[in-house]
Coordinates of C-alpha atoms in Angstrom, one line a residue:
Chain J
X1 CA 49.2 0.2 -7.7
X2 CA 50.4 -0.8 -11.1
X3 CA 46.8 -2.0 -11.9
X4 CA 45.4 1.1 -10.6
X5 CA 47.7 3.1 -12.7
X6 CA 46.8 1.0 -15.7
X7 CA 43.1 1.4 -15.2
X8 CA 43.5 5.2 -14.7
X9 CA 45.5 5.3 -18.0
X10 CA 42.6 3.6 -19.9
X11 CA 40.1 6.1 -18.4
X12 CA 42.3 8.8 -19.7
X13 CA 42.5 7.2 -23.2
X14 CA 38.7 6.8 -23.0
X15 CA 38.3 10.6 -22.8
X16 CA 41.3 11.2 -25.1
X17 CA 40.1 14.7 -26.2
X18 CA 39.6 16.0 -22.8
X19 CA 42.8 14.4 -21.6
X20 CA 44.7 16.0 -24.5
X21 CA 43.2 19.4 -23.9
X22 CA 44.0 19.3 -20.2
X23 CA 47.6 17.9 -20.8
X24 CA 48.0 20.4 -23.4
X25 CA 47.2 23.4 -21.0
X26 CA 49.8 21.8 -18.6
X27 CA 52.2 21.5 -21.3
X28 CA 51.9 25.3 -22.2
X29 CA 52.2 26.2 -18.5
X30 CA 55.6 24.1 -18.1
X31 CA 57.0 25.5 -21.4
X32 CA 56.2 29.0 -20.3
X33 CA 57.8 28.5 -17.1
X34 CA 60.8 26.6 -18.1
X35 CA 61.6 29.0 -21.0
X36 CA 60.9 32.0 -19.0
X37 CA 63.2 30.5 -16.1
X38 CA 65.9 29.9 -18.7
X39 CA 65.6 33.4 -20.3
X40 CA 65.4 35.4 -17.1
X41 CA 68.2 33.4 -15.7
X42 CA 70.3 34.3 -18.7
X43 CA 69.3 37.9 -18.8
X44 CA 70.1 38.1 -14.9
X45 CA 73.5 36.4 -15.3
X46 CA 74.3 38.6 -18.2
X47 CA 73.5 41.7 -16.3
X48 CA 75.4 40.5 -13.2
X49 CA 78.2 39.7 -15.4
X50 CA 78.1 43.2 -16.9
X51 CA 78.3 44.9 -13.5
X52 CA 80.8 42.6 -11.9
X53 CA 83.1 42.2 -14.9
X54 CA 83.1 45.8 -16.1
X55 CA 83.5 47.7 -12.8
X56 CA 82.7 46.1 -9.4
X57 CA 84.4 42.7 -9.4
X58 CA 82.9 40.0 -7.4
X59 CA 84.1 41.1 -4.0
X60 CA 85.5 44.3 -2.6
X61 CA 87.7 45.1 0.6
X62 CA 87.7 48.5 2.2
X63 CA 88.6 50.0 5.5
X64 CA 85.7 49.8 8.1
X65 CA 83.2 52.5 7.2
X66 CA 84.2 53.3 3.6
X67 CA 81.3 51.9 1.9
X68 CA 78.9 53.9 4.1
X69 CA 80.6 57.2 3.1
X70 CA 81.5 56.1 -0.4
X71 CA 79.5 58.9 -1.9
X72 CA 82.1 61.5 -0.7
X73 CA 85.1 59.2 -1.6
X74 CA 86.9 59.9 1.5
X75 CA 90.7 59.7 1.6
X76 CA 91.1 59.4 5.4
X77 CA 89.9 55.9 5.1
X78 CA 92.6 54.7 3.0
X79 CA 94.3 51.3 3.5
X80 CA 97.9 51.9 4.5
X81 CA 100.7 50.4 2.5
X82 CA 101.8 47.8 5.0
X83 CA 98.2 46.5 5.3
X84 CA 97.6 46.8 1.5
X85 CA 100.7 44.4 1.1
X86 CA 99.4 41.9 3.6
X87 CA 96.1 41.8 1.9
X88 CA 97.8 41.5 -1.5
X89 CA 99.8 38.4 -0.2
X90 CA 96.6 36.9 1.4
X91 CA 94.7 37.2 -1.8
X92 CA 97.5 35.8 -3.9
X93 CA 97.5 32.8 -1.5
X94 CA 93.6 32.2 -1.6
X95 CA 93.0 29.6 -4.1
X96 CA 89.4 30.8 -5.1
X97 CA 90.7 34.3 -6.0
X98 CA 91.6 34.6 -9.6
X99 CA 92.9 38.2 -9.5
X100 CA 92.7 41.4 -7.5
X101 CA 92.9 45.0 -8.5
X102 CA 94.0 47.7 -6.1
X103 CA 92.2 51.1 -6.6
X104 CA 92.6 54.6 -5.3
X105 CA 89.2 56.4 -5.7
X106 CA 88.9 60.1 -5.3
X107 CA 86.8 63.1 -6.3
X108 CA 88.4 65.8 -8.5
X109 CA 87.8 68.8 -10.8
X110 CA 87.9 68.2 -14.5
X111 CA 89.0 71.1 -16.8
X112 CA 89.5 71.4 -20.5
X113 CA 91.0 74.9 -19.9
X114 CA 87.7 76.4 -20.8
X115 CA 85.2 74.8 -18.7
X116 CA 85.5 72.9 -15.3
X117 CA 83.3 70.3 -13.8
X118 CA 83.5 67.6 -11.1
X119 CA 84.6 63.9 -11.7
X120 CA 84.9 60.6 -9.8
X121 CA 88.1 59.0 -10.4
X122 CA 89.7 55.6 -10.0
X123 CA 93.5 55.2 -9.7
X124 CA 94.2 51.7 -11.2
X125 CA 96.9 49.4 -12.1
X126 CA 95.8 48.6 -15.7
X127 CA 97.1 45.0 -16.1
X128 CA 95.5 43.9 -12.7
X129 CA 92.3 45.9 -13.4
X130 CA 92.0 44.3 -16.7
X131 CA 92.3 40.8 -15.3
X132 CA 89.9 41.5 -12.5
X133 CA 87.2 43.4 -14.6
X134 CA 87.8 42.1 -18.1
X135 CA 84.7 43.8 -19.6
X136 CA 85.9 47.2 -18.7
X137 CA 88.0 47.1 -21.9
X138 CA 84.6 46.5 -23.9
X139 CA 83.2 49.8 -22.7
X140 CA 85.5 51.9 -24.9
X141 CA 83.5 54.1 -27.4
X142 CA 86.9 55.8 -28.6
X143 CA 90.4 54.5 -27.7
X144 CA 93.8 55.9 -28.4
X145 CA 95.6 53.2 -26.8
X146 CA 97.3 50.3 -28.6
X147 CA 95.3 47.2 -28.3
X148 CA 98.3 45.3 -26.8
X149 CA 98.4 47.5 -23.9
X150 CA 95.5 47.4 -21.6
X151 CA 93.2 50.2 -20.7
X152 CA 95.8 53.1 -20.3
X153 CA 99.3 54.2 -19.5
X154 CA 100.7 56.7 -17.2
X155 CA 99.8 60.2 -18.0
X156 CA 96.6 59.2 -19.5
X157 CA 93.0 59.3 -18.4
X158 CA 89.8 57.5 -19.5
X159 CA 86.7 59.6 -19.1
X160 CA 83.0 58.7 -19.1
X161 CA 80.9 59.3 -22.3
X162 CA 78.6 61.9 -20.7
X163 CA 81.5 64.0 -19.5
X164 CA 83.3 63.8 -23.0
X165 CA 80.1 64.9 -24.7
X166 CA 79.2 67.6 -22.2
X167 CA 82.7 69.2 -22.2
X168 CA 83.2 68.4 -25.8
X169 CA 86.5 66.5 -25.2
X170 CA 87.8 64.0 -27.6
X171 CA 90.5 61.3 -27.5
X172 CA 93.9 62.8 -27.5
X173 CA 92.9 66.1 -25.8
X174 CA 94.8 67.5 -23.0
X175 CA 92.8 68.2 -19.8
X176 CA 93.6 69.0 -16.2
X177 CA 92.5 67.1 -13.0
X178 CA 92.6 69.1 -9.7
X179 CA 92.1 67.3 -6.5
X180 CA 92.4 67.9 -2.8
X181 CA 94.3 65.5 -0.8
X182 CA 93.8 64.3 2.8
X183 CA 95.5 67.2 4.3
X184 CA 93.5 69.7 2.3
X185 CA 96.3 70.8 -0.2
X186 CA 95.1 71.2 -3.8
X187 CA 97.1 69.9 -6.6
X188 CA 96.7 69.7 -10.4
X189 CA 98.1 67.6 -13.2
X190 CA 97.5 67.4 -16.9
X191 CA 96.4 64.1 -18.5
X192 CA 95.8 63.1 -22.0
X193 CA 92.5 61.7 -22.8
X194 CA 93.2 58.0 -23.8
X195 CA 89.7 56.7 -24.0
X196 CA 86.1 57.5 -23.7
X197 CA 84.0 54.9 -21.9
X198 CA 80.5 54.1 -22.2
X199 CA 78.4 54.8 -19.0
X200 CA 76.9 51.6 -17.4
X201 CA 74.2 51.3 -14.7
X202 CA 75.5 50.9 -11.1
X203 CA 78.2 52.3 -8.8
X204 CA 81.2 53.4 -10.6
X205 CA 79.4 53.3 -13.9
X206 CA 80.3 57.0 -14.7
X207 CA 83.7 57.1 -13.2
X208 CA 87.0 58.0 -14.9
X209 CA 90.2 56.0 -14.7
X210 CA 93.8 56.9 -14.6
X211 CA 97.0 55.2 -13.5
X212 CA 97.3 54.6 -9.7
X213 CA 100.9 56.1 -9.8
X214 CA 99.3 59.4 -11.3
X215 CA 96.6 59.3 -8.6
X216 CA 99.1 59.0 -5.8
X217 CA 101.1 61.8 -7.3
X218 CA 98.2 64.0 -7.7
X219 CA 97.1 63.5 -4.1
X220 CA 100.7 63.5 -2.9
X221 CA 100.4 60.0 -1.4
X222 CA 103.7 58.2 -0.7
X223 CA 103.6 54.5 -0.9
X224 CA 101.1 52.1 -2.3
X225 CA 98.2 53.5 -0.2
X226 CA 94.8 52.4 -1.7
X227 CA 91.1 52.6 -0.6
X228 CA 89.6 49.7 -2.5
X229 CA 90.6 46.2 -3.6
X230 CA 88.2 44.5 -6.3
X231 CA 88.5 40.9 -6.3
X232 CA 87.7 38.5 -9.1
X233 CA 86.9 34.7 -8.1
X234 CA 86.6 31.5 -9.8
X235 CA 82.7 30.8 -9.2
X236 CA 80.5 33.8 -8.8
X237 CA 78.1 31.4 -7.0
X238 CA 80.5 31.1 -4.3
X239 CA 80.9 34.7 -3.3
X240 CA 79.4 34.3 0.1
X241 CA 81.8 31.5 1.0
X242 CA 84.8 33.3 -0.1
X243 CA 83.7 36.4 1.7
X244 CA 83.5 34.5 4.9
X245 CA 86.9 33.1 4.3
X246 CA 88.2 36.5 3.6
X247 CA 86.7 38.0 6.6
X248 CA 88.2 35.2 8.9
X249 CA 91.7 35.5 7.4
X250 CA 91.6 39.3 7.5
X251 CA 90.8 39.3 11.0
X252 CA 93.9 37.2 11.6
X253 CA 96.1 39.8 9.7
X254 CA 94.6 42.8 11.4
X255 CA 94.2 41.2 15.0
X256 CA 90.7 42.7 15.1
X257 CA 87.6 40.8 15.7
X258 CA 85.6 39.3 12.6
X259 CA 82.4 41.0 13.6
X260 CA 81.3 43.6 11.1
X261 CA 81.4 46.6 13.5
X262 CA 84.7 45.9 15.2
X263 CA 86.6 44.5 12.3
X264 CA 89.3 46.8 10.7
X265 CA 88.4 46.0 7.2
X266 CA 85.0 45.4 5.5
X267 CA 84.4 42.7 2.8
X268 CA 81.4 43.2 0.4
X269 CA 80.0 40.8 -2.1
X270 CA 78.9 42.4 -5.5
X271 CA 75.1 42.2 -4.6
X272 CA 75.8 44.4 -1.4
X273 CA 77.3 47.2 -3.4
X274 CA 74.8 47.5 -6.4
X275 CA 71.1 48.4 -6.5
X276 CA 71.0 45.7 -9.4
X277 CA 70.6 43.1 -6.8
X278 CA 67.3 44.4 -6.1
X279 CA 66.5 44.1 -9.8
X280 CA 67.9 40.4 -9.7
X281 CA 65.5 39.8 -6.7
X282 CA 62.7 41.2 -8.7
X283 CA 63.6 38.8 -11.6
X284 CA 63.5 36.0 -9.0
X285 CA 60.1 37.1 -7.8
X286 CA 58.8 37.3 -11.2
X287 CA 60.0 33.8 -11.5
X288 CA 58.0 32.7 -8.5
X289 CA 55.1 34.7 -9.8
X290 CA 55.2 32.7 -13.0
X291 CA 55.2 29.6 -11.2
X292 CA 52.5 30.5 -9.2
X293 CA 50.5 31.0 -12.5
X294 CA 51.6 27.6 -13.4
X295 CA 50.0 26.2 -10.2
X296 CA 46.8 27.9 -10.9
X297 CA 46.7 26.5 -14.5
X298 CA 47.5 23.1 -13.4
X299 CA 45.3 23.1 -10.3
X300 CA 42.2 24.4 -12.4
X301 CA 42.7 22.1 -15.4
X302 CA 43.2 19.0 -13.4
X303 CA 40.4 19.8 -10.8
X304 CA 38.1 20.6 -13.8
X305 CA 38.8 17.5 -15.7
X306 CA 38.7 15.3 -12.6
X307 CA 35.3 16.8 -11.6
X308 CA 33.9 16.1 -15.0
X309 CA 35.4 12.5 -14.8
X310 CA 33.7 11.7 -11.4
X311 CA 30.4 13.4 -12.6
X312 CA 30.3 11.2 -15.7
X313 CA 31.2 8.0 -14.1
X314 CA 28.8 8.1 -11.1
X315 CA 27.1 4.9 -11.9
X316 CA 30.6 3.2 -12.7
X317 CA 31.7 4.3 -9.1
X318 CA 28.5 2.9 -7.7
X319 CA 29.2 -0.3 -9.4
X320 CA 32.9 -0.7 -8.2
X321 CA 31.9 0.4 -4.7
X322 CA 29.0 -2.1 -4.7
X323 CA 31.2 -5.0 -5.7
X324 CA 33.5 -4.3 -2.7
X325 CA 36.1 -1.9 -4.0
X326 CA 37.5 -0.1 -0.7
X327 CA 37.0 3.6 -0.7
X328 CA 40.8 4.1 -0.4
X329 CA 41.3 2.4 -3.8
X330 CA 38.6 4.3 -5.5
X331 CA 40.4 7.4 -4.1
X332 CA 43.7 6.4 -5.7
X333 CA 42.2 5.4 -8.9
X334 CA 41.1 9.0 -9.4
X335 CA 44.1 10.5 -8.0
X336 CA 46.1 8.3 -10.4
X337 CA 44.3 9.9 -13.3
X338 CA 45.1 13.3 -12.2
X339 CA 48.8 12.2 -11.6
X340 CA 49.1 10.7 -14.9
X341 CA 47.8 13.9 -16.6
X342 CA 50.3 16.0 -14.8
X343 CA 53.0 13.4 -15.7
X344 CA 52.3 13.7 -19.4
X345 CA 52.0 17.4 -19.2
X346 CA 55.4 17.7 -17.5
X347 CA 57.2 15.2 -19.7
X348 CA 56.0 16.7 -23.0
X349 CA 56.3 20.4 -21.6
X350 CA 59.8 19.6 -20.5
X351 CA 60.9 18.0 -23.8
X352 CA 59.3 21.0 -25.8
X353 CA 61.0 23.5 -23.4
X354 CA 64.4 21.8 -23.8
X355 CA 64.0 21.9 -27.5
X356 CA 63.1 25.6 -27.5
X357 CA 66.0 26.4 -25.2
X358 CA 68.2 24.7 -27.5
X359 CA 66.8 26.5 -30.5
X360 CA 67.3 29.9 -28.8
X361 CA 71.0 29.1 -28.1
X362 CA 71.4 28.2 -31.8
X363 CA 69.6 31.2 -33.0
X364 CA 71.6 33.6 -30.6
X365 CA 68.8 35.9 -29.4
X366 CA 70.2 39.3 -29.0
X367 CA 68.9 42.6 -27.3
X368 CA 70.4 45.9 -27.9
X369 CA 70.4 48.5 -25.1
X370 CA 72.3 51.5 -26.4
X371 CA 75.8 50.2 -27.3
X372 CA 75.2 47.3 -25.0
X373 CA 74.2 44.2 -26.8
X374 CA 72.9 41.3 -24.8
X375 CA 73.1 37.9 -26.4
X376 CA 71.0 35.6 -24.3
X377 CA 72.2 32.1 -23.6
X378 CA 69.1 30.5 -22.0
X379 CA 69.9 27.6 -20.0
X380 CA 67.9 25.6 -17.4
X381 CA 69.3 23.7 -14.4
X382 CA 68.3 20.1 -13.9
X383 CA 67.3 21.0 -10.4
X384 CA 64.8 23.6 -11.8
X385 CA 63.4 21.0 -14.2
X386 CA 63.0 18.6 -11.3
X387 CA 61.5 21.2 -9.1
X388 CA 58.9 22.3 -11.8
X389 CA 58.1 18.7 -12.4
X390 CA 57.6 18.0 -8.8
X391 CA 55.4 21.1 -8.4
X392 CA 53.2 20.1 -11.3
X393 CA 52.8 16.4 -10.1
X394 CA 52.1 17.6 -6.6
X395 CA 49.5 20.1 -7.8
X396 CA 48.0 17.5 -10.1
X397 CA 47.6 15.3 -7.0
X398 CA 46.1 18.1 -5.0
X399 CA 43.8 19.1 -7.8
X400 CA 42.4 15.7 -8.1
X401 CA 42.0 15.1 -4.4
X402 CA 38.7 16.9 -4.0
X403 CA 36.9 15.0 -7.0
X404 CA 38.5 11.8 -5.8
X405 CA 37.3 12.1 -2.3
X406 CA 33.9 12.8 -3.6
X407 CA 34.1 9.4 -5.6
X408 CA 35.4 7.6 -2.6
X409 CA 32.7 8.9 -0.3
X410 CA 29.8 8.4 -2.8
X411 CA 26.9 6.5 -1.6
X412 CA 26.7 3.3 -3.8
X413 CA 23.0 3.4 -3.9
X414 CA 22.7 6.8 -5.0
X415 CA 25.5 6.4 -7.4
X416 CA 23.8 3.2 -8.9
X417 CA 20.5 5.1 -9.3
X418 CA 22.1 8.1 -11.0
X419 CA 20.8 8.6 -14.5
Chain E
X1 CA 20.2 -29.3 9.2
X2 CA 20.1 -26.6 6.5
X3 CA 22.3 -23.5 7.1
X4 CA 20.5 -20.0 7.3
X5 CA 22.4 -17.6 5.1
X6 CA 20.3 -14.5 5.7
X7 CA 18.1 -14.0 8.8
X8 CA 15.9 -11.0 9.1
X9 CA 13.8 -10.1 12.2
X10 CA 11.3 -7.2 12.2
X11 CA 13.5 -5.4 9.4
X12 CA 12.2 -1.9 8.7
X13 CA 13.4 1.0 6.5
X14 CA 12.1 4.4 6.5
X15 CA 13.0 7.2 4.1
X16 CA 12.4 10.9 4.7
X17 CA 11.5 12.8 1.4
X18 CA 11.2 16.3 2.5
X19 CA 8.6 16.2 5.1
X20 CA 7.0 12.9 4.0
X21 CA 8.1 9.7 5.7
X22 CA 8.1 6.6 3.4
X23 CA 8.0 3.2 4.9
X24 CA 10.1 1.2 2.4
X25 CA 10.1 -1.8 4.6
X26 CA 7.6 -2.3 7.5
X27 CA 9.2 -4.8 9.9
X28 CA 9.6 -8.0 7.9
X29 CA 10.9 -11.4 8.9
X30 CA 12.4 -13.9 6.7
X31 CA 15.0 -16.5 6.3
X32 CA 17.1 -17.6 3.2
X33 CA 18.8 -20.9 3.3
X34 CA 22.3 -21.5 1.9
X35 CA 22.3 -22.4 -1.7
X36 CA 18.7 -21.2 -2.2
X37 CA 17.5 -19.8 -5.5
X38 CA 15.3 -17.1 -4.0
X39 CA 13.1 -14.4 -5.5
X40 CA 11.5 -11.3 -4.1
X41 CA 8.7 -10.4 -6.3
X42 CA 6.4 -7.4 -6.3
X43 CA 5.4 -4.3 -8.2
X44 CA 7.6 -1.1 -8.3
X45 CA 8.0 0.6 -5.0
X46 CA 7.2 -2.6 -3.0
X47 CA 10.6 -2.6 -1.2
X48 CA 12.4 -5.3 -3.2
X49 CA 15.5 -3.2 -4.1
X50 CA 15.6 -1.7 -0.7
X51 CA 15.7 -5.2 0.8
X52 CA 18.4 -6.4 -1.6
X53 CA 20.4 -3.2 -0.8
X54 CA 20.1 -4.0 3.0
X55 CA 21.3 -7.7 2.4
X56 CA 23.9 -6.5 0.3
X57 CA 25.3 -4.1 2.9
X58 CA 24.8 -1.1 0.7
X59 CA 22.1 0.2 3.0
X60 CA 21.2 0.1 6.6
X61 CA 17.9 -0.8 8.2
X62 CA 16.1 1.9 10.4
X63 CA 15.1 -0.8 12.9
X64 CA 15.3 -4.5 13.1
X65 CA 18.0 -6.9 12.8
X66 CA 19.6 -8.6 9.7
X67 CA 22.1 -11.3 9.9
X68 CA 24.1 -12.3 6.8
X69 CA 26.5 -15.2 7.1
X70 CA 25.9 -14.8 10.9
X71 CA 27.1 -11.1 10.8
X72 CA 25.0 -8.3 11.9
X73 CA 25.6 -6.2 8.7
X74 CA 23.7 -3.3 10.0
X75 CA 26.5 -2.4 12.2
X76 CA 29.4 -2.4 9.7
X77 CA 30.9 0.9 8.6
X78 CA 31.7 1.9 5.0
X79 CA 35.1 0.1 4.9
X80 CA 34.0 -2.9 6.6
X81 CA 30.8 -3.2 4.6
X82 CA 32.9 -2.9 1.5
X83 CA 35.2 -5.6 2.6
X84 CA 32.2 -7.8 3.6
X85 CA 30.8 -7.4 0.1
X86 CA 34.0 -8.1 -1.6
X87 CA 34.5 -11.2 0.4
X88 CA 31.0 -12.7 0.4
X89 CA 28.7 -11.2 -2.1
X90 CA 28.5 -10.8 -5.9
X91 CA 26.2 -8.4 -7.6
X92 CA 24.3 -8.5 -11.0
X93 CA 22.7 -5.4 -12.1
X94 CA 19.8 -4.7 -14.4
X95 CA 21.9 -2.6 -16.7
X96 CA 24.9 -4.9 -16.5
X97 CA 27.2 -2.1 -15.1
X98 CA 30.4 -3.5 -16.8
X99 CA 33.4 -1.1 -16.7
X100 CA 33.5 0.2 -20.3
X101 CA 37.4 0.5 -20.7
X102 CA 37.8 -3.0 -19.6
X103 CA 37.5 -6.1 -21.7
X104 CA 35.2 -9.0 -20.9
X105 CA 38.0 -10.9 -19.2
X106 CA 39.3 -7.8 -17.4
X107 CA 35.8 -7.1 -16.1
X108 CA 35.6 -10.5 -14.7
X109 CA 39.2 -10.1 -13.4
X110 CA 38.5 -6.6 -11.7
X111 CA 37.2 -7.8 -8.4
X112 CA 40.1 -10.2 -8.1
X113 CA 42.6 -7.4 -8.6
X114 CA 41.0 -4.4 -6.9
X115 CA 39.0 -6.2 -4.2
X116 CA 40.7 -9.5 -3.4
X117 CA 44.3 -9.0 -4.5
X118 CA 44.7 -12.6 -6.0
X119 CA 47.9 -13.4 -7.7
X120 CA 48.1 -13.0 -11.3
X121 CA 48.4 -16.8 -12.3
X122 CA 45.4 -17.7 -10.0
X123 CA 43.5 -14.9 -11.5
X124 CA 44.1 -16.1 -15.0
X125 CA 43.0 -19.5 -14.2
X126 CA 39.8 -18.3 -12.6
X127 CA 38.8 -15.9 -15.3
X128 CA 39.5 -18.6 -17.9
X129 CA 37.3 -21.1 -15.9
X130 CA 34.3 -18.4 -15.7
X131 CA 34.7 -17.4 -19.3
X132 CA 34.1 -21.0 -20.3
X133 CA 31.3 -21.4 -17.8
X134 CA 29.3 -18.5 -19.2
X135 CA 30.5 -19.6 -22.9
X136 CA 32.3 -16.3 -23.6
X137 CA 35.8 -17.6 -24.0
X138 CA 35.8 -16.3 -27.7
X139 CA 34.8 -12.8 -26.6
X140 CA 37.4 -12.6 -23.7
X141 CA 39.0 -9.7 -25.4
X142 CA 36.0 -7.7 -26.4
X143 CA 35.0 -4.5 -24.6
X144 CA 31.4 -4.1 -23.4
X145 CA 30.5 -2.0 -26.4
X146 CA 31.4 -4.9 -28.5
X147 CA 29.2 -7.4 -26.7
X148 CA 25.4 -7.9 -27.1
X149 CA 23.1 -7.4 -24.0
X150 CA 23.0 -11.1 -23.1
X151 CA 26.7 -11.4 -23.5
X152 CA 27.2 -8.5 -21.2
X153 CA 24.9 -9.9 -18.6
X154 CA 26.8 -13.2 -18.8
X155 CA 30.1 -11.2 -18.2
X156 CA 28.3 -9.6 -15.3
X157 CA 27.3 -13.1 -13.9
X158 CA 30.9 -14.2 -14.2
X159 CA 32.3 -11.1 -12.5
X160 CA 29.6 -11.6 -9.6
X161 CA 31.1 -15.2 -9.1
X162 CA 34.7 -14.3 -9.7
X163 CA 35.7 -14.1 -6.2
X164 CA 33.7 -17.3 -5.1
X165 CA 31.0 -15.4 -3.1
X166 CA 28.6 -17.1 -0.8
X167 CA 25.7 -15.4 -2.5
X168 CA 24.8 -13.4 -5.5
X169 CA 22.3 -10.5 -5.4
X170 CA 20.6 -9.9 -8.8
X171 CA 18.5 -6.8 -9.2
X172 CA 16.2 -7.3 -12.1
X173 CA 18.8 -9.2 -14.0
X174 CA 16.6 -9.8 -17.0
X175 CA 14.7 -6.7 -17.3
X176 CA 16.9 -5.3 -20.3
X177 CA 17.0 -8.7 -22.2
X178 CA 14.9 -10.3 -24.7
X179 CA 13.0 -13.2 -23.8
X180 CA 15.2 -15.9 -25.2
X181 CA 18.3 -14.4 -23.8
X182 CA 16.7 -14.0 -20.4
X183 CA 15.7 -17.5 -20.4
X184 CA 19.4 -18.4 -21.1
X185 CA 20.8 -16.3 -18.4
X186 CA 18.3 -17.7 -15.7
X187 CA 19.4 -21.4 -16.9
X188 CA 23.0 -20.2 -16.5
X189 CA 22.6 -18.9 -13.1
X190 CA 20.5 -21.9 -12.0
X191 CA 23.2 -24.3 -13.3
X192 CA 26.0 -22.3 -11.5
X193 CA 23.9 -22.7 -8.4
X194 CA 23.6 -26.4 -9.0
X195 CA 27.4 -26.7 -9.7
X196 CA 28.9 -24.4 -7.2
X197 CA 26.1 -24.1 -4.3
X198 CA 26.1 -20.3 -4.6
X199 CA 23.1 -18.7 -3.2
X200 CA 21.1 -16.5 -5.7
X201 CA 18.8 -13.9 -4.5
X202 CA 16.6 -11.9 -7.0
X203 CA 14.4 -8.9 -7.1
X204 CA 12.3 -9.5 -10.1
X205 CA 9.1 -9.2 -12.1
X206 CA 10.2 -12.0 -14.3
X207 CA 7.9 -14.8 -14.2
X208 CA 10.6 -17.3 -15.6
X209 CA 12.8 -16.5 -12.6
X210 CA 9.7 -16.9 -10.3
X211 CA 9.0 -20.3 -11.9
X212 CA 12.7 -21.5 -11.4
X213 CA 12.9 -20.0 -7.9
X214 CA 12.7 -22.5 -4.9
X215 CA 11.7 -19.8 -2.5
X216 CA 9.6 -16.8 -3.5
X217 CA 8.6 -13.9 -1.4
X218 CA 5.9 -11.7 -2.6
X219 CA 6.2 -8.1 -1.5
X220 CA 3.7 -5.2 -1.3
X221 CA 4.0 -1.8 0.4
X222 CA 7.2 -2.8 2.2
X223 CA 5.6 -5.9 3.6
X224 CA 6.0 -9.7 2.8
X225 CA 2.5 -10.7 1.8
X226 CA 3.2 -14.4 1.0
X227 CA 6.1 -16.9 0.9
X228 CA 6.0 -19.8 -1.4
X229 CA 7.8 -22.2 -3.7
X230 CA 7.5 -22.3 -7.4

């Protein structure tokens, strides 16, 4: 095999211009795929990070059926205090969980004493909310709060930017929130606007925030009743496993089966809660599409160069066949040439890609979307490099197979007569 | 008793070109002895090359029988025919047909690697011996484009002999050489035959080969017209 590879490499050097051109095309393809994968991966991770770290958390727990009717923010599907405490204890014992934030979400009327509109609100414990969704603090457009105190204090409210603009409300203004509780009684309370939040895409991206004790007072709820628990875990790649663990352990607490329909509680990962998971899937699909393009480039380039190689060396093939070279060895000689072109393209392409990715990290490429600035940190996993390399090599072999078969099956007499 | 290396009985080959059937060989009988220096002589289209191709297991007869080293080569498939050639037959071509990316030594070594799989040490010794035999030790590292026509054909002779074949088939081996070089190549092949007992079978127009051949078959229209000795 070493001799076959040696002979193949000499033939590639013999037609070095054509070899370089073909390998160059493969290099461009490999660079395009690896850099695109690194960039799109970085963009996707950034966007997922924005969504999970500024509102959703990685995992959420609700009463069974809550997510299905989340648009109406029902209060009759609240988690009762005793259960909320048990869940809290369970989460604090779960090693993978970094922090959790209980929430009381409800719909209300927002009034600045002149106009009234509706608003979706989250009652939160500010410190736990900050630990669970640390980027919420980055969404402040205006803020009255002292930086040392996270998010807000009792009596304060954070409102979304669009509402503030529409109602012409500023930080420090007094407003009134009116809400209907589970029994149907209406209550109202005054709040001071402590911050204006930038709206972000996704569920909860245009919600307001107030202290959970204020929410309970407004809704006349006694005890620490909640309707949502957001959870932050150590490794976002491990959300499915943590979810499975939580489902199992919650079933032990509630004494109800683990199955989704019969369980007392439901556990969702971030991607089940936001339409961005579809965009993430589209980015993955785009990634696959770019890889398919690479397959096309490699296939056409290698096949083209190998067809030419066979055509130009018909007499040579006739000679080696005549002197007794087995057809299988002739086949391998040409496949080896295709393989070596692919290998050269892969190695050079990977090296160039790593340099480009390193350079992009050094130059800190940023994109601004409104107030949101994305600084890409492209990175490529070793598994991706190996996968792309294996793909290119496999396609190089497949691309050279047809010309190699043609060479191996060539009639020596016809080949020797070829002019 | 002399061994018969090639034995042909009513050997015929027909080609069909469109609707026209061409009788390349018309049912010929001949025998070639081991160690012979044999020439098939005749005008273009007389069937010399077709006959050499059949003896060399590159082609199959339409009818008739041909035994090479007591093997009915007409029944061999592609793979077995290739193995038989690699084991028993060396080829010398009119246009030398050396592999351009390999040096003279590597061209000679090629059948020992790609066909015979000899170990490296044995290969080196054999190549060195053959380079010396064809007087090309000084040009061992030269590529074909750095060799003259005569030197190329000497490399081709050495390559044909590399694996120690029982016979060498040479199709017009001197056609592309000047008179002096052609003479030297013929002498070289004759001396190799004398030294190693290798059978040489030629198709040729070259009178010098005919003069040196011990067995000459004159061919015309796919038939043997005359058998004789120089």
